[in-house]
Every structure is written in structure tokens, then in C-alpha cells.
PDB file of C-alpha atoms in Angstrom:
ATOM      1  CA  MET X   1      80.754  17.486  31.650  1.00 45.00           C
ATOM      2  CA  GLY X   2      78.730  19.204  34.393  1.00 47.00           C
ATOM      3  CA  LEU X   3      77.171  21.526  31.799  1.00 45.00           C
ATOM      4  CA  ARG X   4      75.952  18.595  29.705  1.00 45.00           C
ATOM      5  CA  ARG X   5      74.310  16.976  32.728  1.00 48.00           C
ATOM      6  CA  ARG X   6      72.447  20.177  33.541  1.00 47.00           C
ATOM      7  CA  ASN X   7      71.256  20.495  29.924  1.00 47.00           C
ATOM      8  CA  LEU X   8      69.605  17.085  30.126  1.00 44.00           C
ATOM      9  CA  GLN X   9      67.573  17.796  33.252  1.00 48.00           C
ATOM     10  CA  VAL X  10      63.759  17.603  33.110  1.00 44.00           C
ATOM     11  CA  ALA X  11      61.977  20.955  32.887  1.00 44.00           C
ATOM     12  CA  ASP X  12      59.895  20.597  36.027  1.00 48.00           C
ATOM     13  CA  ASN X  13      62.324  20.591  38.992  1.00 48.00           C
ATOM     14  CA  HIS X  14      59.519  20.072  41.474  1.00 49.00           C
ATOM     15  CA  SER X  15      58.386  16.817  39.931  1.00 50.00           C
ATOM     16  CA  ASP X  16      60.032  13.484  40.155  1.00 54.00           C
ATOM     17  CA  PRO X  17      61.601  12.589  36.808  1.00 50.00           C
ATOM     18  CA  LYS X  18      61.138   8.936  37.607  1.00 52.00           C
ATOM     19  CA  LYS X  19      57.359   9.418  37.779  1.00 54.00           C
ATOM     20  CA  THR X  20      57.121  11.505  34.641  1.00 53.00           C
ATOM     21  CA  PRO X  21      56.638   9.525  31.419  1.00 55.00           C
ATOM     22  CA  PRO X  22      59.548   9.910  29.026  1.00 54.00           C
ATOM     23  CA  HIS X  23      57.387  11.406  26.269  1.00 51.00           C
ATOM     24  CA  LEU X  24      56.352  14.259  28.604  1.00 50.00           C
ATOM     25  CA  GLN X  25      59.914  15.163  29.685  1.00 53.00           C
ATOM     26  CA  VAL X  26      61.488  18.189  27.958  1.00 51.00           C
ATOM     27  CA  ALA X  27      65.174  19.033  28.152  1.00 50.00           C
ATOM     28  CA  HIS X  28      66.346  22.640  28.606  1.00 51.00           C
ATOM     29  CA  ASP X  29      69.587  24.574  28.910  1.00 52.00           C
ATOM     30  CA  ASP X  30      71.054  26.983  31.477  1.00 51.00           C
ATOM     31  CA  HIS X  31      69.292  29.961  29.911  1.00 50.00           C
ATOM     32  CA  ASP X  32      65.911  28.347  30.510  1.00 51.00           C
ATOM     33  CA  GLU X  33      66.743  27.727  34.218  1.00 51.00           C
ATOM     34  CA  MET X  34      67.281  31.422  34.717  1.00 54.00           C
ATOM     35  CA  HIS X  35      63.676  32.128  33.738  1.00 55.00           C
ATOM     36  CA  GLY X  36      62.120  29.356  35.763  1.00 57.00           C
ATOM     37  CA  PRO X  37      61.012  25.843  34.814  1.00 62.00           C
ATOM     38  CA  ALA X  38      59.808  25.348  31.251  1.00 61.00           C
ATOM     39  CA  PRO X  39      56.173  24.254  30.778  1.00 62.00           C
ATOM     40  CA  VAL X  40      55.464  20.624  30.266  1.00 60.00           C
ATOM     41  CA  ILE X  41      54.160  19.876  26.776  1.00 59.00           C
ATOM     42  CA  LYS X  42      51.344  17.361  27.010  1.00 57.00           C
ATOM     43  CA  LYS X  43      50.163  15.302  24.115  1.00 56.00           C
ATOM     44  CA  GLU X  44      46.451  15.751  23.331  1.00 55.00           C
ATOM     45  CA  GLU X  45      44.514  12.525  23.383  1.00 57.00           C
ATOM     46  CA  GLY X  46      41.253  12.393  21.326  1.00 57.00           C
ATOM     47  CA  GLU X  47      39.331  10.808  18.503  1.00 60.00           C
ATOM     48  CA  GLY X  48      41.142  12.770  15.865  1.00 65.00           C
ATOM     49  CA  PRO X  49      40.061  14.786  12.791  1.00 73.00           C
ATOM     50  CA  TRP X  50      37.757  12.003  11.541  1.00 72.00           C
ATOM     51  CA  LEU X  51      35.169  12.932  14.198  1.00 73.00           C
ATOM     52  CA  VAL X  52      34.794  16.430  12.761  1.00 73.00           C
ATOM     53  CA  SER X  53      34.200  15.030   9.270  1.00 79.00           C
ATOM     54  CA  TYR X  54      31.686  12.539  10.627  1.00 77.00           C
ATOM     55  CA  ALA X  55      29.772  15.276  12.467  1.00 80.00           C
ATOM     56  CA  ASP X  56      29.695  17.411   9.310  1.00 81.00           C
ATOM     57  CA  MET X  57      28.344  14.504   7.295  1.00 82.00           C
ATOM     58  CA  MET X  58      25.577  13.789   9.828  1.00 85.00           C
ATOM     59  CA  THR X  59      24.589  17.462   9.882  1.00 87.00           C
ATOM     60  CA  LEU X  60      24.352  17.543   6.092  1.00 84.00           C
ATOM     61  CA  LEU X  61      22.255  14.354   6.051  1.00 81.00           C
ATOM     62  CA  MET X  62      19.883  15.731   8.660  1.00 84.00           C
ATOM     63  CA  GLY X  63      19.472  18.927   6.648  1.00 82.00           C
ATOM     64  CA  PHE X  64      18.873  16.953   3.446  1.00 76.00           C
ATOM     65  CA  PHE X  65      16.132  14.783   4.942  1.00 74.00           C
ATOM     66  CA  ALA X  66      14.516  17.794   6.622  1.00 78.00           C
ATOM     67  CA  LEU X  67      14.393  19.526   3.235  1.00 75.00           C
ATOM     68  CA  MET X  68      12.911  16.450   1.560  1.00 71.00           C
ATOM     69  CA  ALA X  69      10.253  16.167   4.271  1.00 68.00           C
ATOM     70  CA  SER X  70       9.270  19.818   3.895  1.00 65.00           C
ATOM     71  CA  MET X  71       8.864  19.444   0.111  1.00 66.00           C
ATOM     72  CA  SER X  72       6.978  16.165   0.168  1.00 61.00           C
ATOM     73  CA  LYS X  73       3.180  15.916   0.058  1.00 60.00           C
ATOM     74  CA  PRO X  74       1.817  13.312   2.451  1.00 58.00           C
ATOM     75  CA  ASP X  75      -0.484  10.668   1.039  1.00 57.00           C
ATOM     76  CA  GLN X  76      -3.645  11.362   3.010  1.00 61.00           C
ATOM     77  CA  LYS X  77      -5.304   8.154   1.878  1.00 59.00           C
ATOM     78  CA  GLN X  78      -2.429   5.971   3.060  1.00 61.00           C
ATOM     79  CA  MET X  79      -2.179   7.898   6.313  1.00 60.00           C
ATOM     80  CA  GLU X  80      -5.876   7.295   6.957  1.00 59.00           C
ATOM     81  CA  ILE X  81      -5.466   3.577   6.228  1.00 62.00           C
ATOM     82  CA  VAL X  82      -2.594   3.380   8.719  1.00 59.00           C
ATOM     83  CA  LYS X  83      -4.657   5.266  11.286  1.00 59.00           C
ATOM     84  CA  GLN X  84      -7.601   2.899  10.813  1.00 58.00           C
ATOM     85  CA  SER X  85      -5.375  -0.173  11.214  1.00 65.00           C
ATOM     86  CA  ALA X  86      -3.724   1.237  14.335  1.00 65.00           C
ATOM     87  CA  VAL X  87      -7.060   2.049  15.994  1.00 62.00           C
ATOM     88  CA  LYS X  88      -8.428  -1.411  15.296  1.00 66.00           C
ATOM     89  CA  GLN X  89      -5.202  -3.038  16.497  1.00 65.00           C
ATOM     90  CA  PHE X  90      -5.499  -1.378  19.893  1.00 67.00           C
ATOM     91  CA  GLY X  91      -9.227  -2.039  20.202  1.00 68.00           C
ATOM     92  CA  GLY X  92     -10.348   1.552  19.654  1.00 67.00           C
ATOM     93  CA  HIS X  93     -13.250   2.935  17.651  1.00 61.00           C
ATOM     94  CA  TYR X  94     -12.393   4.267  14.214  1.00 62.00           C
ATOM     95  CA  GLU X  95     -14.566   7.074  12.883  1.00 71.00           C
ATOM     96  CA  GLN X  96     -14.370   7.662   9.163  1.00 76.00           C
ATOM     97  CA  PRO X  97     -13.608  11.304   8.284  1.00 80.00           C
ATOM     98  CA  TYR X  98     -16.575  13.384   7.077  1.00 88.00           C
ATOM     99  CA  LYS X  99     -19.012  10.532   7.813  1.00 89.00           C
ATOM    100  CA  GLN X 100     -21.321  12.650   9.964  1.00 91.00           C
ATOM    101  CA  LEU X 101     -21.360  15.439   7.372  1.00 93.00           C
ATOM    102  CA  GLU X 102     -22.184  12.908   4.659  1.00 94.00           C
ATOM    103  CA  GLN X 103     -25.171  11.591   6.625  1.00 94.00           C
ATOM    104  CA  ASN X 104     -26.530  15.077   7.264  1.00 94.00           C
ATOM    105  CA  LEU X 105     -26.238  16.060   3.605  1.00 95.00           C
ATOM    106  CA  LYS X 106     -27.979  12.845   2.562  1.00 95.00           C
ATOM    107  CA  LYS X 107     -30.878  13.744   4.847  1.00 94.00           C
ATOM    108  CA  VAL X 108     -31.277  17.071   3.048  1.00 94.00           C
ATOM    109  CA  ILE X 109     -31.164  15.323  -0.325  1.00 94.00           C
ATOM    110  CA  ALA X 110     -33.698  12.689   0.750  1.00 94.00           C
ATOM    111  CA  SER X 111     -36.088  15.248   2.251  1.00 93.00           C
ATOM    112  CA  ASN X 112     -36.260  16.917  -1.171  1.00 91.00           C
ATOM    113  CA  GLY X 113     -36.832  13.644  -3.014  1.00 91.00           C
ATOM    114  CA  LEU X 114     -33.570  13.860  -4.948  1.00 90.00           C
ATOM    115  CA  ASP X 115     -32.008  10.548  -3.926  1.00 86.00           C
ATOM    116  CA  LYS X 116     -31.888   9.296  -7.518  1.00 85.00           C
ATOM    117  CA  GLN X 117     -30.524  12.521  -8.950  1.00 88.00           C
ATOM    118  CA  VAL X 118     -27.774  13.218  -6.431  1.00 92.00           C
ATOM    119  CA  GLN X 119     -24.972  10.924  -5.343  1.00 93.00           C
ATOM    120  CA  VAL X 120     -23.332  11.719  -1.995  1.00 95.00           C
ATOM    121  CA  GLU X 121     -20.127   9.981  -0.973  1.00 94.00           C
ATOM    122  CA  ALA X 122     -17.647  10.559   1.852  1.00 93.00           C
ATOM    123  CA  SER X 123     -13.975   9.674   1.510  1.00 89.00           C
ATOM    124  CA  TYR X 124     -10.760  10.344   3.397  1.00 84.00           C
ATOM    125  CA  ASP X 125     -10.455  13.840   1.889  1.00 87.00           C
ATOM    126  CA  GLY X 126     -14.014  15.205   1.869  1.00 92.00           C
ATOM    127  CA  VAL X 127     -17.657  14.726   0.895  1.00 95.00           C
ATOM    128  CA  THR X 128     -18.504  14.710  -2.812  1.00 96.00           C
ATOM    129  CA  MET X 129     -21.990  15.421  -4.170  1.00 96.00           C
ATOM    130  CA  THR X 130     -22.664  14.718  -7.843  1.00 96.00           C
ATOM    131  CA  PHE X 131     -25.762  16.299  -9.423  1.00 94.00           C
ATOM    132  CA  THR X 132     -27.080  15.484 -12.870  1.00 87.00           C
ATOM    133  CA  GLY X 133     -26.871  18.506 -15.153  1.00 77.00           C
ATOM    134  CA  THR X 134     -30.591  18.517 -15.876  1.00 86.00           C
ATOM    135  CA  LEU X 135     -31.270  19.186 -12.196  1.00 90.00           C
ATOM    136  CA  PHE X 136     -29.370  22.469 -12.245  1.00 93.00           C
ATOM    137  CA  PHE X 137     -29.474  23.710 -15.851  1.00 92.00           C
ATOM    138  CA  ASP X 138     -31.368  23.352 -19.084  1.00 87.00           C
ATOM    139  CA  SER X 139     -29.423  21.919 -21.996  1.00 82.00           C
ATOM    140  CA  GLY X 140     -26.869  24.425 -23.304  1.00 84.00           C
ATOM    141  CA  ASP X 141     -27.846  27.043 -20.706  1.00 88.00           C
ATOM    142  CA  TYR X 142     -26.050  28.476 -17.679  1.00 91.00           C
ATOM    143  CA  LYS X 143     -28.986  29.912 -15.703  1.00 93.00           C
ATOM    144  CA  VAL X 144     -29.516  28.006 -12.457  1.00 94.00           C
ATOM    145  CA  LYS X 145     -33.011  26.585 -12.134  1.00 94.00           C
ATOM    146  CA  PRO X 146     -35.057  27.902  -9.172  1.00 94.00           C
ATOM    147  CA  GLU X 147     -35.356  24.389  -7.671  1.00 92.00           C
ATOM    148  CA  ALA X 148     -31.561  24.046  -7.903  1.00 92.00           C
ATOM    149  CA  VAL X 149     -31.086  27.316  -6.024  1.00 94.00           C
ATOM    150  CA  SER X 150     -33.401  25.988  -3.320  1.00 94.00           C
ATOM    151  CA  ILE X 151     -31.520  22.700  -2.825  1.00 94.00           C
ATOM    152  CA  VAL X 152     -28.085  24.360  -2.882  1.00 94.00           C
ATOM    153  CA  THR X 153     -29.289  26.881  -0.298  1.00 95.00           C
ATOM    154  CA  LYS X 154     -30.395  24.072   2.018  1.00 94.00           C
ATOM    155  CA  LEU X 155     -27.141  22.199   1.538  1.00 95.00           C
ATOM    156  CA  ALA X 156     -25.140  25.363   2.203  1.00 94.00           C
ATOM    157  CA  SER X 157     -27.064  25.893   5.437  1.00 93.00           C
ATOM    158  CA  THR X 158     -26.220  22.368   6.605  1.00 94.00           C
ATOM    159  CA  ILE X 159     -22.550  22.813   5.702  1.00 94.00           C
ATOM    160  CA  GLN X 160     -22.437  26.101   7.601  1.00 92.00           C
ATOM    161  CA  LYS X 161     -23.701  24.345  10.726  1.00 90.00           C
ATOM    162  CA  GLU X 162     -21.521  21.241  10.481  1.00 87.00           C
ATOM    163  CA  ALA X 163     -18.400  22.551   8.743  1.00 88.00           C
ATOM    164  CA  LYS X 164     -18.490  26.334   8.701  1.00 84.00           C
ATOM    165  CA  ASN X 165     -14.812  26.835   7.930  1.00 89.00           C
ATOM    166  CA  TYR X 166     -14.558  24.113   5.311  1.00 94.00           C
ATOM    167  CA  ASP X 167     -13.918  24.843   1.646  1.00 96.00           C
ATOM    168  CA  ILE X 168     -16.138  24.182  -1.356  1.00 96.00           C
ATOM    169  CA  LYS X 169     -14.973  23.061  -4.799  1.00 97.00           C
ATOM    170  CA  VAL X 170     -17.481  23.283  -7.634  1.00 97.00           C
ATOM    171  CA  GLU X 171     -16.837  21.418 -10.898  1.00 97.00           C
ATOM    172  CA  GLY X 172     -18.798  21.883 -14.103  1.00 96.00           C
ATOM    173  CA  HIS X 173     -18.946  19.049 -16.677  1.00 96.00           C
ATOM    174  CA  THR X 174     -20.662  18.751 -20.073  1.00 94.00           C
ATOM    175  CA  ASP X 175     -21.152  16.122 -22.751  1.00 93.00           C
ATOM    176  CA  ASP X 176     -19.352  16.369 -26.106  1.00 92.00           C
ATOM    177  CA  ALA X 177     -22.246  17.778 -28.100  1.00 91.00           C
ATOM    178  CA  PRO X 178     -21.201  20.997 -29.914  1.00 90.00           C
ATOM    179  CA  ILE X 179     -22.688  24.099 -28.373  1.00 88.00           C
ATOM    180  CA  THR X 180     -24.567  26.761 -30.287  1.00 85.00           C
ATOM    181  CA  HIS X 181     -24.900  29.916 -28.238  1.00 85.00           C
ATOM    182  CA  PRO X 182     -24.647  33.606 -29.170  1.00 86.00           C
ATOM    183  CA  ILE X 183     -22.196  34.301 -26.339  1.00 88.00           C
ATOM    184  CA  ILE X 184     -20.665  30.993 -25.231  1.00 90.00           C
ATOM    185  CA  SER X 185     -18.406  29.440 -27.858  1.00 89.00           C
ATOM    186  CA  SER X 186     -17.350  26.115 -26.280  1.00 93.00           C
ATOM    187  CA  ASN X 187     -18.155  23.531 -23.644  1.00 94.00           C
ATOM    188  CA  TRP X 188     -15.118  24.780 -21.722  1.00 93.00           C
ATOM    189  CA  GLU X 189     -16.778  28.133 -21.204  1.00 95.00           C
ATOM    190  CA  LEU X 190     -20.175  26.614 -20.468  1.00 95.00           C
ATOM    191  CA  SER X 191     -18.836  24.315 -17.750  1.00 96.00           C
ATOM    192  CA  GLY X 192     -16.861  27.132 -16.135  1.00 96.00           C
ATOM    193  CA  ILE X 193     -19.802  29.544 -16.126  1.00 96.00           C
ATOM    194  CA  ARG X 194     -22.070  26.883 -14.622  1.00 96.00           C
ATOM    195  CA  ALA X 195     -19.579  26.242 -11.826  1.00 96.00           C
ATOM    196  CA  ALA X 196     -19.370  29.982 -11.170  1.00 96.00           C
ATOM    197  CA  ARG X 197     -23.156  30.321 -10.950  1.00 96.00           C
ATOM    198  CA  ILE X 198     -23.378  27.551  -8.336  1.00 96.00           C
ATOM    199  CA  ALA X 199     -20.504  29.133  -6.397  1.00 96.00           C
ATOM    200  CA  GLN X 200     -22.417  32.397  -6.339  1.00 96.00           C
ATOM    201  CA  VAL X 201     -25.294  30.639  -4.576  1.00 95.00           C
ATOM    202  CA  PHE X 202     -22.887  29.476  -1.859  1.00 96.00           C
ATOM    203  CA  GLU X 203     -21.533  33.005  -1.600  1.00 95.00           C
ATOM    204  CA  THR X 204     -25.023  34.385  -0.955  1.00 94.00           C
ATOM    205  CA  GLN X 205     -25.270  31.912   1.945  1.00 93.00           C
ATOM    206  CA  GLY X 206     -22.267  33.332   3.762  1.00 92.00           C
ATOM    207  CA  PHE X 207     -19.314  31.501   2.221  1.00 94.00           C
ATOM    208  CA  GLN X 208     -16.315  33.687   1.474  1.00 94.00           C
ATOM    209  CA  LYS X 209     -14.666  33.788  -1.930  1.00 94.00           C
ATOM    210  CA  LYS X 210     -11.459  32.303  -0.534  1.00 94.00           C
ATOM    211  CA  GLN X 211     -13.438  29.207   0.481  1.00 95.00           C
ATOM    212  CA  LEU X 212     -14.683  28.617  -3.067  1.00 96.00           C
ATOM    213  CA  THR X 213     -12.812  26.961  -5.929  1.00 96.00           C
ATOM    214  CA  LEU X 214     -14.231  26.730  -9.456  1.00 95.00           C
ATOM    215  CA  MET X 215     -13.276  24.259 -12.173  1.00 96.00           C
ATOM    216  CA  GLY X 216     -14.688  23.891 -15.680  1.00 96.00           C
ATOM    217  CA  TRP X 217     -13.799  20.557 -17.267  1.00 96.00           C
ATOM    218  CA  GLY X 218     -15.968  20.758 -20.377  1.00 95.00           C
ATOM    219  CA  GLU X 219     -16.378  17.303 -21.917  1.00 95.00           C
ATOM    220  CA  THR X 220     -12.892  16.074 -20.910  1.00 95.00           C
ATOM    221  CA  LYS X 221     -13.946  13.884 -17.959  1.00 95.00           C
ATOM    222  CA  PRO X 222     -16.967  11.818 -18.994  1.00 95.00           C
ATOM    223  CA  VAL X 223     -18.273   9.163 -16.600  1.00 94.00           C
ATOM    224  CA  ALA X 224     -19.842   7.199 -19.462  1.00 94.00           C
ATOM    225  CA  PRO X 225     -19.416   7.021 -23.275  1.00 95.00           C
ATOM    226  CA  ASN X 226     -21.279   9.789 -25.054  1.00 94.00           C
ATOM    227  CA  GLU X 227     -21.909   7.544 -28.041  1.00 93.00           C
ATOM    228  CA  ASN X 228     -23.058   3.999 -28.670  1.00 94.00           C
ATOM    229  CA  PRO X 229     -20.763   1.481 -30.400  1.00 93.00           C
ATOM    230  CA  ASP X 230     -22.455   2.281 -33.721  1.00 94.00           C
ATOM    231  CA  GLY X 231     -21.613   5.978 -33.353  1.00 90.00           C
ATOM    232  CA  SER X 232     -25.079   7.195 -32.453  1.00 93.00           C
ATOM    233  CA  ALA X 233     -25.605   9.500 -29.485  1.00 92.00           C
ATOM    234  CA  ASN X 234     -26.326   7.855 -26.143  1.00 94.00           C
ATOM    235  CA  ALA X 235     -28.861  10.197 -24.543  1.00 91.00           C
ATOM    236  CA  GLU X 236     -28.769   8.530 -21.125  1.00 91.00           C
ATOM    237  CA  ASN X 237     -24.995   8.673 -20.857  1.00 92.00           C
ATOM    238  CA  ARG X 238     -24.890  12.268 -22.029  1.00 92.00           C
ATOM    239  CA  THR X 239     -27.245  13.175 -19.222  1.00 89.00           C
ATOM    240  CA  LYS X 240     -24.819  11.550 -16.768  1.00 91.00           C
ATOM    241  CA  ASN X 241     -21.906  13.477 -18.235  1.00 94.00           C
ATOM    242  CA  ARG X 242     -23.745  16.801 -17.969  1.00 93.00           C
ATOM    243  CA  ARG X 243     -23.243  17.119 -14.246  1.00 94.00           C
ATOM    244  CA  VAL X 244     -22.162  19.409 -11.423  1.00 96.00           C
ATOM    245  CA  VAL X 245     -19.849  18.081  -8.722  1.00 97.00           C
ATOM    246  CA  ILE X 246     -19.653  19.833  -5.353  1.00 97.00           C
ATOM    247  CA  LYS X 247     -16.951  18.800  -2.921  1.00 96.00           C
ATOM    248  CA  VAL X 248     -16.792  19.847   0.734  1.00 96.00           C
ATOM    249  CA  TYR X 249     -13.386  19.438   2.307  1.00 94.00           C
ATOM    250  CA  LYS X 250     -10.935  20.732   4.863  1.00 89.00           C
ATOM    251  CA  ASP X 251      -7.492  22.003   3.896  1.00 71.00           C
ATOM    252  CA  ASN X 252      -6.258  20.697   0.512  1.00 54.00           C
ATOM    253  CA  PRO X 253      -8.240  18.026  -1.281  1.00 45.00           C
ATOM    254  CA  ALA X 254      -6.643  15.300  -3.285  1.00 45.00           C
ATOM    255  CA  SER X 255      -6.753  15.935  -7.003  1.00 42.00           C
TER     256      SER X 255
END
């Protein structure tokens, strides 16, 4: 009987069994008493395994959204609209991007009497200058006219002062009239060569090749119908379609 009572004693002899919660009391036998009091086994209190799963899920979600953000291309136009609204809301002064560069380029155009032949427009992603094809090239030819070299040189000088590290994109466009040339076989080639010749003028003015982008669109992007409703050629519209577009921008322009 005495042996059974000793087997039911609490492991910690120095503690008061009455103060120890029943679920923390551990019985032991005589062999355990010989080696000292047995350790008290405490029950771990915590949130449980669900917290680990929740943390894993949140980590995966954060990684997913970070990946999506890195792959997305921000809408520069919408961002500029938000910026404009925010500035006006707080009573600040909003300055349109590239506005000063646009004004300076217009002064160069006006001083050369080319207001009617060149359209200059600033937007959220750069300044675009559109030149009629007859100003730069003769019909079906790719040699830059001397007066065109002069105006491009002046424009390049202004850009170097105002936006030295900006990039230049040159686009060549033609009408849909078939081309007859001993070397050039299509309007695709003609538009590309014209763009390259204008880019070379910028290069002579100190622009590096990595700042220059060339695009030859041929007759694929007309701004006006090449023909009248009766099918006859519209000479005025074809002149508009034979054009060179020069865009000055920083970073990546919108397509």
C-alpha cells in the first residue's frame, strides 16, 4: 500500500502539489526518485499550425504581386493625368512635360518660315515634329535637300541645349504610289532609307547611335486617303502622307 502511494507522488518534490495544475502533474515510480525529480512536462500554448500556413500564403501572395508589378508597363498618360489632378487639387502649378522644349523648337521652325510645313506638338511622352515629305526629299528620292539639312541641324542644336541626353526617333512615311527606281524596289525601302538619312544628320550634330531609332512605315500609316471617292489620285493628301516624323523623348516612348 505504501509503494502505491509513493508511485502516485508528483514529480517535483519541492513544489506544492496543491498549487500545481493537474494537467502538469506527472506520476513516477521509485526508480525515478533515485535519479532525482522528473522534469515537469508543460503544454505549449500557441496559435497552432494554421499560422504557419497563413504566413506561407501571405508570402506567396506578396511574391506574386511583386512579380506582376515588375512585368507590368505603367500607363504614362494615365499617370500624368493623375499627377495633373493631384497638383491642381492641392493648389500647385502643373507644368506639362516637354512644353518648354516644344516652344523652343517652334521658335526655330518659325524663324525659318516653316510654320505651315512643320507641325510641332508636345504630349506626355515627348515632342513630335511632322514634316511634309516635299520639304526633305524630292518625289521618289532619298537624298536630303540642302534646306532640309539646314533646318535639321538647327533643330538638333536646340535639342542638344535643352535635352542633350534625350533620344530621337525618326519615322519615314510614303504614299501608296508604286515606286520606280533602279535600286529601291518598294516604299518600305524608300521610307526606311529616308529615315536613316535624317538620322545621319543628327549623328553629325553629336547624337550617338544609341540615341537614334529608325522606322520605315512605307504607305501603311496614311494620315489622309490617297485617292478620291471616284478612285482618282488625291495629290494634296499624298503630299501629306509623304512625310517625316521626328520625335524627341526621354526613356521609352509610347508606341
